[in-house]
């Protein structure tokens, strides 16, 4: 069955249950191309919390999304059978237990050949996403847009935190850093050694200082050259975007791209074999005008557009 959203020219967008893009809430994966999943967790953040409410805010903002992406010239509703798969069963206060339950929730999606688009949730959850994806697809090429590299070793003497996930992912063999590219890193650091930490793990790292000299196509060419034909995973932290455009997040860093520039970097990533996507770190309590939620919903539409082009 080809699942599609409710038609907003027939019933108003503010009616009906709040699912992503007004998609049906379906858990039968037969014939499905993409499954949007909420991961409501924020137990592993180092500063401002609230990302547990991210999925519902992205869903509410996403009802304004329309099927056609005029920049990529693709109708995602026609090309993809999409569902809102619901939320992963997280456990507040028990982060390691949450990771296990999120992985168990996501793994059947990969096994069915369906591509999950996960709505965060703080970035710690990506470890569960990558565990589920790598169990089926093998080590993934990571395409990571973020103000932070998230490769610190530990926080408060604890190894599982939202700022440590991409070091853990290398240690667990979930990503192939030699095929992976991080971009957008900026802001103050604990020390000079933090600058080289991604490269020491094997990642290619494009700082914001360097990224702002690259046109989106030049950035995407570098990513494609690095990723090749590997199964890939795209992780988009809303704090990649400047806090003037994305204030609703836990650890903002000034000096990032505008929301329009960020969409252009995302949109340029055509032709990559993405097996999973996420949009993380949206914290609605710090997003009073809802602008960060619009950004997050729009980012998800660009991701689905990349998938639609690839599958088409
Ligand atoms: Mn970040």
Short mmCIF file of C-alpha atoms and ligand atoms in Angstrom, two decimals:
data_model
loop_
_atom_site.label_atom_id
_atom_site.label_comp_id
_atom_site.label_asym_id
_atom_site.label_seq_id
_atom_site.Cartn_x
_atom_site.Cartn_y
_atom_site.Cartn_z
CA UNK A 1 0.00 0.00 0.00
CA UNK A 2 1.27 3.46 -0.85
CA UNK A 3 0.83 5.53 2.31
CA UNK A 4 0.40 9.27 1.87
CA UNK A 5 -0.48 12.28 4.04
CA UNK A 6 -3.94 13.76 4.49
CA UNK A 7 -4.64 16.26 1.70
CA UNK A 8 -4.47 19.76 3.20
CA UNK A 9 -6.54 21.14 0.32
CA UNK A 10 -9.41 18.94 1.51
CA UNK A 11 -9.17 19.18 5.30
CA UNK A 12 -7.34 21.92 7.24
CA UNK A 13 -3.84 21.22 8.49
CA UNK A 14 -4.81 21.95 12.09
CA UNK A 15 -7.25 19.02 12.13
CA UNK A 16 -6.53 15.41 12.92
CA UNK A 17 -3.94 13.73 15.13
CA UNK A 18 -0.48 15.29 15.07
CA UNK A 19 1.66 12.97 12.99
CA UNK A 20 4.61 13.95 10.82
CA UNK A 21 3.28 15.76 7.72
CA UNK A 22 -0.21 14.37 8.53
CA UNK A 23 0.97 10.89 7.55
CA UNK A 24 -0.99 7.90 8.82
CA UNK A 25 0.33 6.35 12.03
CA UNK A 26 1.18 2.88 10.74
CA UNK A 27 3.45 0.19 12.20
CA UNK A 28 3.05 -2.40 9.41
CA UNK A 29 6.12 -1.84 7.24
CA UNK A 30 4.88 -3.71 4.18
CA UNK A 31 5.44 -1.52 1.12
CA UNK A 32 6.81 1.37 3.17
CA UNK A 33 9.84 3.37 1.96
CA UNK A 34 10.35 5.75 4.89
CA UNK A 35 9.24 5.59 8.52
CA UNK A 36 9.31 8.74 10.62
CA UNK A 37 10.00 7.93 14.28
CA UNK A 38 10.00 10.07 17.39
CA UNK A 39 12.77 9.49 19.94
CA UNK A 40 11.59 11.51 22.94
CA UNK A 41 14.62 11.52 25.22
CA UNK A 42 16.85 14.18 26.73
CA UNK A 43 18.44 12.39 29.67
CA UNK A 44 22.01 12.69 28.41
CA UNK A 45 22.39 16.41 27.78
CA UNK A 46 25.07 18.49 29.43
CA UNK A 47 23.15 21.79 29.63
CA UNK A 48 19.60 22.78 28.64
CA UNK A 49 17.09 19.92 28.50
CA UNK A 50 13.68 19.79 26.80
CA UNK A 51 14.52 17.77 23.70
CA UNK A 52 12.14 15.05 24.91
CA UNK A 53 9.44 17.36 23.54
CA UNK A 54 11.22 17.69 20.19
CA UNK A 55 9.25 15.01 18.30
CA UNK A 56 5.85 16.51 19.08
CA UNK A 57 7.07 20.01 18.14
CA UNK A 58 8.50 18.81 14.81
CA UNK A 59 5.29 16.92 14.07
CA UNK A 60 3.21 20.04 14.83
CA UNK A 61 5.39 22.21 12.59
CA UNK A 62 5.51 19.60 9.84
CA UNK A 63 1.81 19.83 9.04
CA UNK A 64 2.68 22.89 6.92
CA UNK A 65 5.02 20.87 4.70
CA UNK A 66 3.79 20.29 1.17
CA UNK A 67 4.64 17.33 -1.08
CA UNK A 68 6.77 19.00 -3.73
CA UNK A 69 10.38 20.16 -3.26
CA UNK A 70 10.88 22.75 -6.01
CA UNK A 71 14.65 23.04 -5.44
CA UNK A 72 15.26 19.33 -5.92
CA UNK A 73 12.29 18.95 -8.29
CA UNK A 74 10.83 15.96 -6.51
CA UNK A 75 7.41 15.12 -5.08
CA UNK A 76 8.18 13.09 -1.98
CA UNK A 77 4.57 11.99 -1.50
CA UNK A 78 4.35 10.49 -4.99
CA UNK A 79 7.82 8.92 -4.90
CA UNK A 80 7.77 7.53 -1.35
CA UNK A 81 5.30 5.55 0.69
CA UNK A 82 5.80 7.17 4.09
CA UNK A 83 4.36 6.53 7.54
CA UNK A 84 4.62 7.98 11.01
CA UNK A 85 5.86 4.95 12.93
CA UNK A 86 5.25 6.53 16.35
CA UNK A 87 7.66 7.01 19.24
CA UNK A 88 10.40 4.80 20.61
CA UNK A 89 9.76 3.64 24.19
CA UNK A 90 12.29 5.62 26.20
CA UNK A 91 12.82 5.47 29.97
CA UNK A 92 13.40 8.83 31.69
CA UNK A 93 16.43 8.70 33.96
CA UNK A 94 17.71 5.39 32.61
CA UNK A 95 19.80 6.34 29.62
CA UNK A 96 21.43 2.99 28.90
CA UNK A 97 18.05 1.27 29.14
CA UNK A 98 16.63 3.86 26.73
CA UNK A 99 19.41 3.15 24.25
CA UNK A 100 18.58 -0.55 24.29
CA UNK A 101 14.86 0.03 23.84
CA UNK A 102 15.42 2.56 21.02
CA UNK A 103 17.70 0.10 19.21
CA UNK A 104 15.11 -2.68 19.58
CA UNK A 105 12.42 -0.32 18.26
CA UNK A 106 14.44 0.70 15.19
CA UNK A 107 16.05 -2.54 14.14
CA UNK A 108 12.97 -4.09 12.44
CA UNK A 109 12.70 -0.94 10.31
CA UNK A 110 16.18 -1.53 8.88
CA UNK A 111 15.52 -5.26 8.55
CA UNK A 112 12.46 -4.43 6.43
CA UNK A 113 14.58 -2.28 4.12
CA UNK A 114 12.73 0.84 5.27
CA UNK A 115 14.62 4.08 5.92
CA UNK A 116 13.94 5.65 9.32
CA UNK A 117 13.85 9.41 9.80
CA UNK A 118 14.24 9.94 13.54
CA UNK A 119 13.03 13.05 15.31
CA UNK A 120 15.07 13.83 18.43
CA UNK A 121 15.56 13.79 21.21
CA UNK A 122 19.07 14.70 22.31
CA UNK A 123 22.02 13.51 20.26
CA UNK A 124 22.86 10.64 22.61
CA UNK A 125 20.14 8.62 20.89
CA UNK A 126 22.17 8.40 17.68
CA UNK A 127 24.19 5.63 19.27
CA UNK A 128 21.05 3.46 19.39
CA UNK A 129 20.17 4.49 15.84
CA UNK A 130 23.63 3.51 14.61
CA UNK A 131 23.61 0.22 16.54
CA UNK A 132 20.31 -0.71 14.88
CA UNK A 133 21.49 0.42 11.43
CA UNK A 134 24.94 -1.18 11.59
CA UNK A 135 23.49 -4.52 12.72
CA UNK A 136 21.75 -4.70 9.34
CA UNK A 137 23.91 -2.62 6.97
CA UNK A 138 27.38 -2.93 8.53
CA UNK A 139 29.52 0.06 9.51
CA UNK A 140 28.03 3.24 8.09
CA UNK A 141 29.50 6.30 6.44
CA UNK A 142 28.49 9.16 8.73
CA UNK A 143 27.47 12.52 7.30
CA UNK A 144 27.23 14.82 10.29
CA UNK A 145 26.18 18.48 10.39
CA UNK A 146 26.63 19.98 13.85
CA UNK A 147 28.28 22.83 15.74
CA UNK A 148 29.96 20.10 17.81
CA UNK A 149 31.95 17.05 16.78
CA UNK A 150 30.59 15.07 19.78
CA UNK A 151 33.82 13.11 20.10
CA UNK A 152 34.69 13.95 23.70
CA UNK A 153 35.74 10.94 25.74
CA UNK A 154 33.50 11.43 28.76
CA UNK A 155 31.49 13.85 30.83
CA UNK A 156 31.51 13.74 34.65
CA UNK A 157 33.39 10.47 34.40
CA UNK A 158 30.56 8.88 32.40
CA UNK A 159 31.06 7.67 28.86
CA UNK A 160 27.55 7.85 27.39
CA UNK A 161 26.55 11.46 26.80
CA UNK A 162 25.33 13.54 23.89
CA UNK A 163 28.82 14.96 23.45
CA UNK A 164 30.57 11.58 23.28
CA UNK A 165 28.49 9.61 20.78
CA UNK A 166 30.69 9.79 17.71
CA UNK A 167 33.72 8.58 19.63
CA UNK A 168 31.69 5.67 21.00
CA UNK A 169 30.38 4.95 17.49
CA UNK A 170 33.95 4.49 16.22
CA UNK A 171 34.92 2.36 19.22
CA UNK A 172 31.88 0.12 18.65
CA UNK A 173 32.60 -0.18 14.91
CA UNK A 174 29.21 1.34 14.00
CA UNK A 175 30.64 3.93 11.61
CA UNK A 176 33.61 3.86 9.27
CA UNK A 177 35.34 7.16 10.06
CA UNK A 178 37.49 6.90 6.93
CA UNK A 179 34.24 7.25 4.93
CA UNK A 180 32.67 9.89 7.19
CA UNK A 181 32.55 13.68 7.19
CA UNK A 182 31.67 16.02 10.04
CA UNK A 183 31.00 19.68 9.29
CA UNK A 184 30.03 22.91 11.02
CA UNK A 185 32.08 22.68 14.21
CA UNK A 186 32.74 25.96 15.96
CA UNK A 187 32.68 27.75 19.28
CA UNK A 188 34.83 27.58 22.34
CA UNK A 189 36.55 24.33 23.26
CA UNK A 190 38.05 22.81 26.40
CA UNK A 191 41.50 22.99 24.82
CA UNK A 192 43.48 23.06 21.57
CA UNK A 193 43.52 19.27 21.46
CA UNK A 194 39.74 19.26 20.86
CA UNK A 195 40.33 20.66 17.36
CA UNK A 196 42.19 17.55 16.21
CA UNK A 197 40.08 14.99 18.09
CA UNK A 198 37.82 14.11 15.10
CA UNK A 199 40.80 13.52 12.79
CA UNK A 200 42.56 11.42 15.40
CA UNK A 201 39.55 9.10 15.28
CA UNK A 202 39.77 9.01 11.48
CA UNK A 203 36.94 11.40 10.60
CA UNK A 204 37.21 14.10 7.97
CA UNK A 205 36.29 17.30 9.81
CA UNK A 206 35.24 20.54 8.11
CA UNK A 207 35.11 23.35 10.65
CA UNK A 208 32.56 26.14 10.26
CA UNK A 209 35.48 28.42 9.42
CA UNK A 210 36.25 26.21 6.43
CA UNK A 211 32.67 25.31 5.55
CA UNK A 212 31.70 28.95 5.08
CA UNK A 213 34.26 29.15 2.28
CA UNK A 214 32.62 26.20 0.48
CA UNK A 215 29.58 26.48 -1.75
CA UNK A 216 27.03 23.73 -0.99
CA UNK A 217 28.00 21.83 -4.14
CA UNK A 218 31.68 21.92 -3.20
CA UNK A 219 30.85 20.62 0.27
CA UNK A 220 28.68 17.86 -1.18
CA UNK A 221 31.39 16.87 -3.69
CA UNK A 222 33.76 16.33 -0.77
CA UNK A 223 31.21 14.26 1.08
CA UNK A 224 30.40 12.12 -1.97
CA UNK A 225 34.11 11.55 -2.62
CA UNK A 226 34.56 10.37 0.96
CA UNK A 227 31.39 8.31 1.33
CA UNK A 228 31.50 6.64 -2.08
CA UNK A 229 28.92 3.89 -2.39
CA UNK A 230 28.90 2.95 1.31
CA UNK A 231 25.58 2.76 3.15
CA UNK A 232 25.37 6.12 4.88
CA UNK A 233 23.68 7.81 7.82
CA UNK A 234 22.87 11.53 7.97
CA UNK A 235 22.72 13.15 11.40
CA UNK A 236 21.56 16.77 11.54
CA UNK A 237 21.86 18.65 14.83
CA UNK A 238 19.74 21.81 14.77
CA UNK A 239 22.57 23.63 16.57
CA UNK A 240 24.48 23.42 13.26
CA UNK A 241 22.36 26.46 12.42
CA UNK A 242 23.11 29.83 14.01
CA UNK A 243 21.11 30.35 17.24
CA UNK A 244 19.64 33.52 15.70
CA UNK A 245 17.72 31.10 13.46
CA UNK A 246 17.63 28.08 15.77
CA UNK A 247 17.44 29.23 19.40
CA UNK A 248 15.50 26.20 20.57
CA UNK A 249 18.39 23.92 21.39
CA UNK A 250 20.44 22.84 24.37
CA UNK A 251 23.97 23.98 23.59
CA UNK A 252 23.82 26.85 21.06
CA UNK A 253 26.96 28.20 19.37
CA UNK A 254 27.01 31.54 17.56
CA UNK A 255 28.48 31.90 14.08
CA UNK A 256 26.63 29.19 12.20
CA UNK A 257 24.81 29.23 8.86
CA UNK A 258 21.38 30.74 8.37
CA UNK A 259 18.49 28.33 8.11
CA UNK A 260 18.44 28.85 4.33
CA UNK A 261 22.16 28.14 4.02
CA UNK A 262 21.80 25.04 6.17
CA UNK A 263 19.02 23.70 3.93
CA UNK A 264 21.29 24.29 0.92
CA UNK A 265 24.09 22.20 2.45
CA UNK A 266 21.61 19.42 3.20
CA UNK A 267 19.94 19.59 -0.19
CA UNK A 268 23.27 19.32 -1.99
CA UNK A 269 23.85 15.79 -0.62
CA UNK A 270 22.22 14.04 -3.56
CA UNK A 271 23.25 10.61 -4.80
CA UNK A 272 24.31 9.17 -1.44
CA UNK A 273 22.93 5.81 -0.31
CA UNK A 274 21.41 6.99 2.96
CA UNK A 275 19.97 4.20 5.13
CA UNK A 276 18.92 6.45 7.98
CA UNK A 277 18.42 10.10 8.90
CA UNK A 278 17.88 12.08 12.05
CA UNK A 279 17.22 15.61 13.21
CA UNK A 280 18.18 16.10 16.84
CA UNK A 281 18.55 18.52 19.76
CA UNK A 282 15.41 20.58 19.20
CA UNK A 283 14.33 21.82 22.64
CA UNK A 284 10.86 23.40 22.36
CA UNK A 285 10.95 25.14 25.80
CA UNK A 286 13.75 27.35 24.39
CA UNK A 287 11.95 27.87 21.08
CA UNK A 288 9.28 30.42 22.00
CA UNK A 289 8.38 31.45 18.44
CA UNK A 290 8.62 27.91 17.11
CA UNK A 291 11.21 28.86 14.48
CA UNK A 292 13.55 26.01 15.34
CA UNK A 293 10.72 23.51 14.95
CA UNK A 294 10.01 24.87 11.44
CA UNK A 295 13.68 24.50 10.64
CA UNK A 296 13.72 20.91 11.91
CA UNK A 297 10.60 19.96 9.96
CA UNK A 298 12.05 21.54 6.81
CA UNK A 299 15.33 19.68 7.30
CA UNK A 300 13.39 16.41 7.45
CA UNK A 301 11.64 17.32 4.19
CA UNK A 302 15.04 17.84 2.53
CA UNK A 303 16.19 14.45 3.83
CA UNK A 304 13.08 12.75 2.48
CA UNK A 305 13.67 14.56 -0.82
CA UNK A 306 17.20 13.10 -1.00
CA UNK A 307 15.73 9.66 -0.39
CA UNK A 308 12.98 10.21 -2.97
CA UNK A 309 15.53 11.18 -5.61
CA UNK A 310 17.70 8.19 -4.80
CA UNK A 311 14.77 5.74 -4.83
CA UNK A 312 13.25 7.30 -7.94
MN1 LIG B 1 25.59 19.96 18.63
#
